[in-house]
PDB file of C-alpha atoms in Angstrom:
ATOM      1  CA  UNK A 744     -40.082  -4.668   0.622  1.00  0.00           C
ATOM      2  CA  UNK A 745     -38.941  -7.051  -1.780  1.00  0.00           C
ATOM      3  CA  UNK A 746     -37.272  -4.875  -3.939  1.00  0.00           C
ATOM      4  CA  UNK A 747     -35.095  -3.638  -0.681  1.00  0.00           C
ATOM      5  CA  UNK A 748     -34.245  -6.938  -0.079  1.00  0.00           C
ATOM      6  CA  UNK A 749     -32.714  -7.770  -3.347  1.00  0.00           C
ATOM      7  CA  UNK A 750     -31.386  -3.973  -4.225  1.00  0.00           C
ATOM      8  CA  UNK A 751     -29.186  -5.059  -0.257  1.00  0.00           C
ATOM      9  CA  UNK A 752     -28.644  -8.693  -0.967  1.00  0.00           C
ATOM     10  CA  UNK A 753     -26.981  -7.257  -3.985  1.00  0.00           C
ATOM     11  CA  UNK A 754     -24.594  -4.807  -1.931  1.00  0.00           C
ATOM     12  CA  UNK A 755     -23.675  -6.842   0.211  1.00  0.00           C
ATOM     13  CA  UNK A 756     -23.027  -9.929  -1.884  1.00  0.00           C
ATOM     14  CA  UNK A 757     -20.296  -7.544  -4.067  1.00  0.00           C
ATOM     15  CA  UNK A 758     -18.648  -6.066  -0.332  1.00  0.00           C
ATOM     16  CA  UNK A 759     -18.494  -9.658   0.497  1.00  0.00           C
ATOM     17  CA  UNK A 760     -16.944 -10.698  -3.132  1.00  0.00           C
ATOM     18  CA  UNK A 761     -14.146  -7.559  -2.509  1.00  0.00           C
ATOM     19  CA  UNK A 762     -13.152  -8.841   0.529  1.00  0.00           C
ATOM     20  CA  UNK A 763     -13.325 -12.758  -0.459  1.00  0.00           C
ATOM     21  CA  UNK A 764     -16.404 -14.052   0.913  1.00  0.00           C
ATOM     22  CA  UNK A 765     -18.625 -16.194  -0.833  1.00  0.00           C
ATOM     23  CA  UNK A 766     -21.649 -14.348  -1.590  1.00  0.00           C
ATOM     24  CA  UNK A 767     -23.800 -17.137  -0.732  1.00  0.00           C
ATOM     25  CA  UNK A 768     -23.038 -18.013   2.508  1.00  0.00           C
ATOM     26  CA  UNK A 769     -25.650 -17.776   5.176  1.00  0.00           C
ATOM     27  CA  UNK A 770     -23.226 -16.168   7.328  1.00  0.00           C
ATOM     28  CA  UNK A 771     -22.832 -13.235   5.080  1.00  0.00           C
ATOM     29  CA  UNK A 772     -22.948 -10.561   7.723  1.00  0.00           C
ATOM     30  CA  UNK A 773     -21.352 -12.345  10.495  1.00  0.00           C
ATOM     31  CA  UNK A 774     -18.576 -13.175   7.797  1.00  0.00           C
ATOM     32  CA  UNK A 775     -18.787  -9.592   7.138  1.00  0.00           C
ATOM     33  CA  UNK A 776     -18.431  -8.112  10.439  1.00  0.00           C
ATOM     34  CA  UNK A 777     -15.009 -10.572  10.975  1.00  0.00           C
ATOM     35  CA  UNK A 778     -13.417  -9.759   7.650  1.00  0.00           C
ATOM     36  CA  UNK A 779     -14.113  -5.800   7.899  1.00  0.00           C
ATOM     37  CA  UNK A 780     -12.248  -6.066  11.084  1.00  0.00           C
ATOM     38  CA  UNK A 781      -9.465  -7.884  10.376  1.00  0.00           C
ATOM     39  CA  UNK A 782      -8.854  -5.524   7.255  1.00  0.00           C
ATOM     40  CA  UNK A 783      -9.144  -2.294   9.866  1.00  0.00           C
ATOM     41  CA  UNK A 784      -6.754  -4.374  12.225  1.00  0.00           C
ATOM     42  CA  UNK A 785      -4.667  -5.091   9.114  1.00  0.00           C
ATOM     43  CA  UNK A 786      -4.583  -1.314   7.982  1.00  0.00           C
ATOM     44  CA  UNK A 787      -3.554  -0.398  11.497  1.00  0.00           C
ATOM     45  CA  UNK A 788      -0.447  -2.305  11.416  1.00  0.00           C
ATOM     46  CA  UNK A 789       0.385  -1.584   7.518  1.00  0.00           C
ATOM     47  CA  UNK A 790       0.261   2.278   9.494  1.00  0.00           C
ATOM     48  CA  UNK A 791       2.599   1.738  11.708  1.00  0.00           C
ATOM     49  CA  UNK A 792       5.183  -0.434  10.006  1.00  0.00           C
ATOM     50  CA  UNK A 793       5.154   3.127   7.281  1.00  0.00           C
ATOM     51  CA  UNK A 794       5.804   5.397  10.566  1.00  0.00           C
ATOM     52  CA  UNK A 795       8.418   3.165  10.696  1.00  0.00           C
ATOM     53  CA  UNK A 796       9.877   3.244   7.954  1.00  0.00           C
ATOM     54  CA  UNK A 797       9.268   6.978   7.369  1.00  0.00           C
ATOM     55  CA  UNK A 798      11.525   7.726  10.823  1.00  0.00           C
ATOM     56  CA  UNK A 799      14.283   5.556   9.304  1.00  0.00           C
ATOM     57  CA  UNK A 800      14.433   7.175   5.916  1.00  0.00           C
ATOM     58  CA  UNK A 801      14.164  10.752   7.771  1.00  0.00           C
ATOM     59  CA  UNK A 802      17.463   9.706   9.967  1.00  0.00           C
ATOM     60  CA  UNK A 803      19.298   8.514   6.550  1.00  0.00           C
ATOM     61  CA  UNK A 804      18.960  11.575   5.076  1.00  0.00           C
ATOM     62  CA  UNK A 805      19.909  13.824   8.100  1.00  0.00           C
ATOM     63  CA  UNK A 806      23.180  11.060   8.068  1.00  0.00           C
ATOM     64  CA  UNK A 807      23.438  12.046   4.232  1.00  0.00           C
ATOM     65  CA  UNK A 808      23.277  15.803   4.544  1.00  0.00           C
ATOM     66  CA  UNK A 809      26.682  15.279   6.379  1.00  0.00           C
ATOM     67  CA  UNK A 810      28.548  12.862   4.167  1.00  0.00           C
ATOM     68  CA  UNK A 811      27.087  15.619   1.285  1.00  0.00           C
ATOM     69  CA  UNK A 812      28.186  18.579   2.920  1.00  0.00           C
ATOM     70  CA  UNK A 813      31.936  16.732   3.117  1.00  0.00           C
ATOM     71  CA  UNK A 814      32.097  15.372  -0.149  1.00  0.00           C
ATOM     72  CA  UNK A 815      33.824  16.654  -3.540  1.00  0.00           C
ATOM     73  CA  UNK A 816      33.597  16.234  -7.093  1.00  0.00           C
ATOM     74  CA  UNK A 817      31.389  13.043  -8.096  1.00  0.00           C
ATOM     75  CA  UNK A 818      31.083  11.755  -4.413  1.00  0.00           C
ATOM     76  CA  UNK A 819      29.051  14.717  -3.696  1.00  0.00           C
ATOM     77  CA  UNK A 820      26.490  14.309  -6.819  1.00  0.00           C
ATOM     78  CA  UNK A 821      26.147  10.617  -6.022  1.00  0.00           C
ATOM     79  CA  UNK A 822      25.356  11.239  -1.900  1.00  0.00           C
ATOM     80  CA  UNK A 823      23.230  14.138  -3.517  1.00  0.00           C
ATOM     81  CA  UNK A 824      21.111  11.547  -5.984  1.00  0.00           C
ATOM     82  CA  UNK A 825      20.942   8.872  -2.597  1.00  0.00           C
ATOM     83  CA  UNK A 826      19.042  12.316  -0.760  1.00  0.00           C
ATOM     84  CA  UNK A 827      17.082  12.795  -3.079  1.00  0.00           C
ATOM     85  CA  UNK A 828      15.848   9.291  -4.005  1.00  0.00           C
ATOM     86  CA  UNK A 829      15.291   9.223  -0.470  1.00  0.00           C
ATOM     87  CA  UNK A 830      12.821  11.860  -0.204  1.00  0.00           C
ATOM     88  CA  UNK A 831      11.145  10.259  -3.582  1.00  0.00           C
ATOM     89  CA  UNK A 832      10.702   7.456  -1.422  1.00  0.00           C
ATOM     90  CA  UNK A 833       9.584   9.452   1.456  1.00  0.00           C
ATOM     91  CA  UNK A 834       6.704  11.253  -0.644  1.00  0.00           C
ATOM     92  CA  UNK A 835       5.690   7.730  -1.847  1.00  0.00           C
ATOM     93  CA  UNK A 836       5.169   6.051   1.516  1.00  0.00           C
ATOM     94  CA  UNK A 837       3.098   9.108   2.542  1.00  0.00           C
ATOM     95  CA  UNK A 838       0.850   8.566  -0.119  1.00  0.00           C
ATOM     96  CA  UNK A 839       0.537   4.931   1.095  1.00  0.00           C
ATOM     97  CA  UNK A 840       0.006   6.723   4.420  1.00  0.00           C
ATOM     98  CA  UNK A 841      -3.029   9.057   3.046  1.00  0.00           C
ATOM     99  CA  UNK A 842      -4.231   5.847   1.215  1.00  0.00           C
ATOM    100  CA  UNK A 843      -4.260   3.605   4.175  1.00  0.00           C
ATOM    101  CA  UNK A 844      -5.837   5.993   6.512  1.00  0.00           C
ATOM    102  CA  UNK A 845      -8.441   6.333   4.020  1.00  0.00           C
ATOM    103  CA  UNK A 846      -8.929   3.053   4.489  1.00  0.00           C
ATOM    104  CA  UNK A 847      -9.203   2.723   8.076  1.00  0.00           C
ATOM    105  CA  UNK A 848     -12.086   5.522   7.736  1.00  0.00           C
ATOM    106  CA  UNK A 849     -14.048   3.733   4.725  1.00  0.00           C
ATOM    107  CA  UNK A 850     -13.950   0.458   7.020  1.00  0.00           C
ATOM    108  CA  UNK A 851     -14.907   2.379   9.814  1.00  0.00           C
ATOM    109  CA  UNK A 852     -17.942   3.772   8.005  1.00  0.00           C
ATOM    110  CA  UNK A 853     -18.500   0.624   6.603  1.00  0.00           C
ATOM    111  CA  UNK A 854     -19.014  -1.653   9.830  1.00  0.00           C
ATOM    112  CA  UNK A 855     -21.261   1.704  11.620  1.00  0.00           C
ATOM    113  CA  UNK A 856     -23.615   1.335   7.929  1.00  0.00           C
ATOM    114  CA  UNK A 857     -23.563  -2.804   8.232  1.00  0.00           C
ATOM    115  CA  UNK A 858     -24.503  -2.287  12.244  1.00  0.00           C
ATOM    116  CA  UNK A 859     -27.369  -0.017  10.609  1.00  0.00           C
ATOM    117  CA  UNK A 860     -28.893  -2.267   8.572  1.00  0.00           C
ATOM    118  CA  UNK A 861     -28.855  -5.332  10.645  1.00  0.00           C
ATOM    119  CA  UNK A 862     -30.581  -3.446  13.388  1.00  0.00           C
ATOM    120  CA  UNK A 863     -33.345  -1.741  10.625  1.00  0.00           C
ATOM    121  CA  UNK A 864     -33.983  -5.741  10.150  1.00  0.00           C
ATOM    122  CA  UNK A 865     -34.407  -6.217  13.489  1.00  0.00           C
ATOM    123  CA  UNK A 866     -36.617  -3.159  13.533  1.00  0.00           C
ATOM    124  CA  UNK A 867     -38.467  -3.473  10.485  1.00  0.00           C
ATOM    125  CA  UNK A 868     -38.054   0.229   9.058  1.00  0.00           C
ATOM    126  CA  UNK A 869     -40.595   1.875   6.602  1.00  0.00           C
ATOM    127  CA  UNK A 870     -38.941   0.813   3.021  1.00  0.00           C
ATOM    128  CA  UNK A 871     -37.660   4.041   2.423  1.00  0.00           C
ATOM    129  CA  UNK A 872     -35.415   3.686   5.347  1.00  0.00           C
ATOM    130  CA  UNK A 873     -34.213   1.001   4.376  1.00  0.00           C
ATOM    131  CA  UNK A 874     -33.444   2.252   0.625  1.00  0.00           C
ATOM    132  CA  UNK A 875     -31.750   5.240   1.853  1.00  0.00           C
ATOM    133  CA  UNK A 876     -29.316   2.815   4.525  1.00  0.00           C
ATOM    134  CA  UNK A 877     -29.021   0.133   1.164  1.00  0.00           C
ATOM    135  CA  UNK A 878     -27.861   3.744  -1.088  1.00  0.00           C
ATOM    136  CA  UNK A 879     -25.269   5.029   1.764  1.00  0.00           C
ATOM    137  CA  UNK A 880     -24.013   0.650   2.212  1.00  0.00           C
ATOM    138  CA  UNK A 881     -23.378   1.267  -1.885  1.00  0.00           C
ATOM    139  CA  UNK A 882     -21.430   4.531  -1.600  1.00  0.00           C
ATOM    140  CA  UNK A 883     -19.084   2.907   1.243  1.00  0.00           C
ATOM    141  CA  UNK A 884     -18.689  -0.279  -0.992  1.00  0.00           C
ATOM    142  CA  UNK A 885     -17.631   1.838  -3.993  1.00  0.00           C
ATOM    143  CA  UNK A 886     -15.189   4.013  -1.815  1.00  0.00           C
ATOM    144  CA  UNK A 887     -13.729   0.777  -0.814  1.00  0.00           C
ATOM    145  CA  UNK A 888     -13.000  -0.298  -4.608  1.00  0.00           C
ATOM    146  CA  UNK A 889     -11.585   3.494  -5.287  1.00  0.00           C
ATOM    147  CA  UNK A 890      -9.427   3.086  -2.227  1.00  0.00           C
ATOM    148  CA  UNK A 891      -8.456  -0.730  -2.773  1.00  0.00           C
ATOM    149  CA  UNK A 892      -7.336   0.353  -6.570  1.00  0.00           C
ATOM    150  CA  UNK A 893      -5.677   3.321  -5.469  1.00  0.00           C
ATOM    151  CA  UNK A 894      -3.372   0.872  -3.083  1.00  0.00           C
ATOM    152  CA  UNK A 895      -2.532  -1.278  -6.012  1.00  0.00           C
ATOM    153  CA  UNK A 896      -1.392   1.838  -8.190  1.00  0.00           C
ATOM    154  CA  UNK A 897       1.347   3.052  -5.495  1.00  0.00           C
ATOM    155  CA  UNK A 898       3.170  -0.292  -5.878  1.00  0.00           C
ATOM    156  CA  UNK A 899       3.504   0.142  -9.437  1.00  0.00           C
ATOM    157  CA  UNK A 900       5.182   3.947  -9.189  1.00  0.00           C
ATOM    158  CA  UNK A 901       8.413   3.741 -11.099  1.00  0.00           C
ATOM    159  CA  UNK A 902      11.240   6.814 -11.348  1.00  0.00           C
ATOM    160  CA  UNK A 903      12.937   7.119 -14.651  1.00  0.00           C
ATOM    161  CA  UNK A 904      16.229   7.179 -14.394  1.00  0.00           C
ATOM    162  CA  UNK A 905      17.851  10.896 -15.320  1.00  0.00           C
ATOM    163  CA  UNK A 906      19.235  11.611 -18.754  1.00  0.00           C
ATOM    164  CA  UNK A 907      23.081  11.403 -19.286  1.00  0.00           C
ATOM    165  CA  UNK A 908      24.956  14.518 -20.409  1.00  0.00           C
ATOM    166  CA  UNK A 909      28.274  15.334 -21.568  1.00  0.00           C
ATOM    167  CA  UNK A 910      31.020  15.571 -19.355  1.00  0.00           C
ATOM    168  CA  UNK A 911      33.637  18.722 -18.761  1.00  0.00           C
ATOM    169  CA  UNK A 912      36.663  16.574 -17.729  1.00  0.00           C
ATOM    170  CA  UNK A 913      38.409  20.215 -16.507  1.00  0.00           C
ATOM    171  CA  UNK A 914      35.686  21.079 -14.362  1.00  0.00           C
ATOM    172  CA  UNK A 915      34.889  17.816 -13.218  1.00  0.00           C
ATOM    173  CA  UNK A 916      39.104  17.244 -12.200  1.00  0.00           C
ATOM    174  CA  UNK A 917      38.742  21.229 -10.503  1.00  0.00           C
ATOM    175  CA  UNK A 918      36.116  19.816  -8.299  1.00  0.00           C
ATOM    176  CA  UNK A 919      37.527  17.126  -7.153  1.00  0.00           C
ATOM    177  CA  UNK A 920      40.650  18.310  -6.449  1.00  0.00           C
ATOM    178  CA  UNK A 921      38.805  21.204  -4.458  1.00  0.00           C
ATOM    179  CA  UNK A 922      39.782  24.292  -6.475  1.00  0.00           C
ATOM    180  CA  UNK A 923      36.264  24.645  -7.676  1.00  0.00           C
ATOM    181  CA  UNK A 924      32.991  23.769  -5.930  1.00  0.00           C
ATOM    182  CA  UNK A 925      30.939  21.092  -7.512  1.00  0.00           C
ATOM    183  CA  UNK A 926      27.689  22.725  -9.182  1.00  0.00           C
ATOM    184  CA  UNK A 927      25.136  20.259  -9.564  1.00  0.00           C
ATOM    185  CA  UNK A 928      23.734  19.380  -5.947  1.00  0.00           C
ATOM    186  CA  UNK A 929      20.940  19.002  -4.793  1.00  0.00           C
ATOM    187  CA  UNK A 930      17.658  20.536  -5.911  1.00  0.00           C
ATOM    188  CA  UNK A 931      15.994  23.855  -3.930  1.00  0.00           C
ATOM    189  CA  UNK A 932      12.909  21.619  -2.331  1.00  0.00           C
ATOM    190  CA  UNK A 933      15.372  18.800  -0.920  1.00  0.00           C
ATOM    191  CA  UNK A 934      17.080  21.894   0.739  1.00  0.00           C
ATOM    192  CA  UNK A 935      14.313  23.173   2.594  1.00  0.00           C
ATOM    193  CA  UNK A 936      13.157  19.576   3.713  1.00  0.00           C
ATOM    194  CA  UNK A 937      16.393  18.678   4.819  1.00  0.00           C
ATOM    195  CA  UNK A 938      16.691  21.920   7.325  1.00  0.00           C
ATOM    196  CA  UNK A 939      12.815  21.133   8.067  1.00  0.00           C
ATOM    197  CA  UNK A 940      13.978  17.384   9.213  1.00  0.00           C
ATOM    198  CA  UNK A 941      16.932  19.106  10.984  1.00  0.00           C
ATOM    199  CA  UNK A 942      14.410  21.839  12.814  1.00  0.00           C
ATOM    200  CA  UNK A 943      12.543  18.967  13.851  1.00  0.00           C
ATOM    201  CA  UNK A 944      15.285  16.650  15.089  1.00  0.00           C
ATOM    202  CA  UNK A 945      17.079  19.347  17.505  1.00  0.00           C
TER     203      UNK A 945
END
């Protein structure tokens, strides 16, 4: 039983460290308990504020489509490049949305695995019970380090800016002046989300 109690001390002293607890306090899984809530709590809100955010960009670009559809010449390719930075930025906050739901689940698993194993104390389970709640407690804790990593990488996504190529100052004057239409727009995917967003919104 020793062995149990070490190979668990040991889990839960690294859960602890991830979430900023020292691992030797004697409040360990009390501590625990409070932080792993607070960071479900916290992932709720994060959640919501991205809902948020993702209705606003969604109404920009449905505003955009308009200005787009009106425009000529150069005015059209730069309201085209603002729609489609702003579904860039749409895909990236849901990927934050995947991540922190993923989140909310691990944490979720992690507090029903920490119940487990305080009540197996209380119980005093055959030490293969035990080994097999101290195994699962380990899997959560290194889904949590995945997750927590995999947070930290969407803040760093950066978009190159596109390449510059010569300019056709005849073709470029014919569609401004409206006697040609202006080729580059936008791209065959931001098309289809755009009449998505507008299927949705009537």
């Amino acid at each position: 039983m020793a062995r149990f109690g070490e190979t668990i001390s040991a889990i839960l002293s690294k859960l602890a460290q991830l979430l900023g607890i020292t691992p030797s306090d004697r409040r360990r899984n009390e501590l625990l308990d409070q932080k792993l809530a607070t960071a479900k709590a916290s992932n709720i809100d994060r959640l919501e504020v991205l809902k948020d955010k993702i209705k606003q960009f969604e109404a920009q670009a449905l505003r955009k489509k308009g200005e787009y559809e009106a425009a000529r010449g150069d005015t059209k390719r730069i309201v085209g490049g603002e729609i489609e930075r702003l579904f860039r930025d749409l895909d990236r906050l849901h990927s934050q949305e995947k991540v922190i739901a993923s989140n909310i689940e691990r944490i979720s698993v992690a507090q029903a695995k920490l119940e487990e194993f305080k009540a197996a104390q209380t119980k005093g389970l055959e030490e293969g019970e035990l080994d097999d709640i101290a195994l699962q407690l380990q899997e959560v804790f290194d889904e949590l380090k995945v997750a927590d990593r995999a947070a930290r990488d969407l803040e760093r996504v950066e978009y190159e800016a596109p390449k510059s190529t010569p300019v056709n100052a005849e073709q470029r004057m014919a569609e401004v002046s409206g006697e040609q239409e202006t080729t580059s727009g936008l791209s065959a995917e931001t098309e289809k989300r755009l009449k998505r967003l507008e299927f949705e919104d009537a």
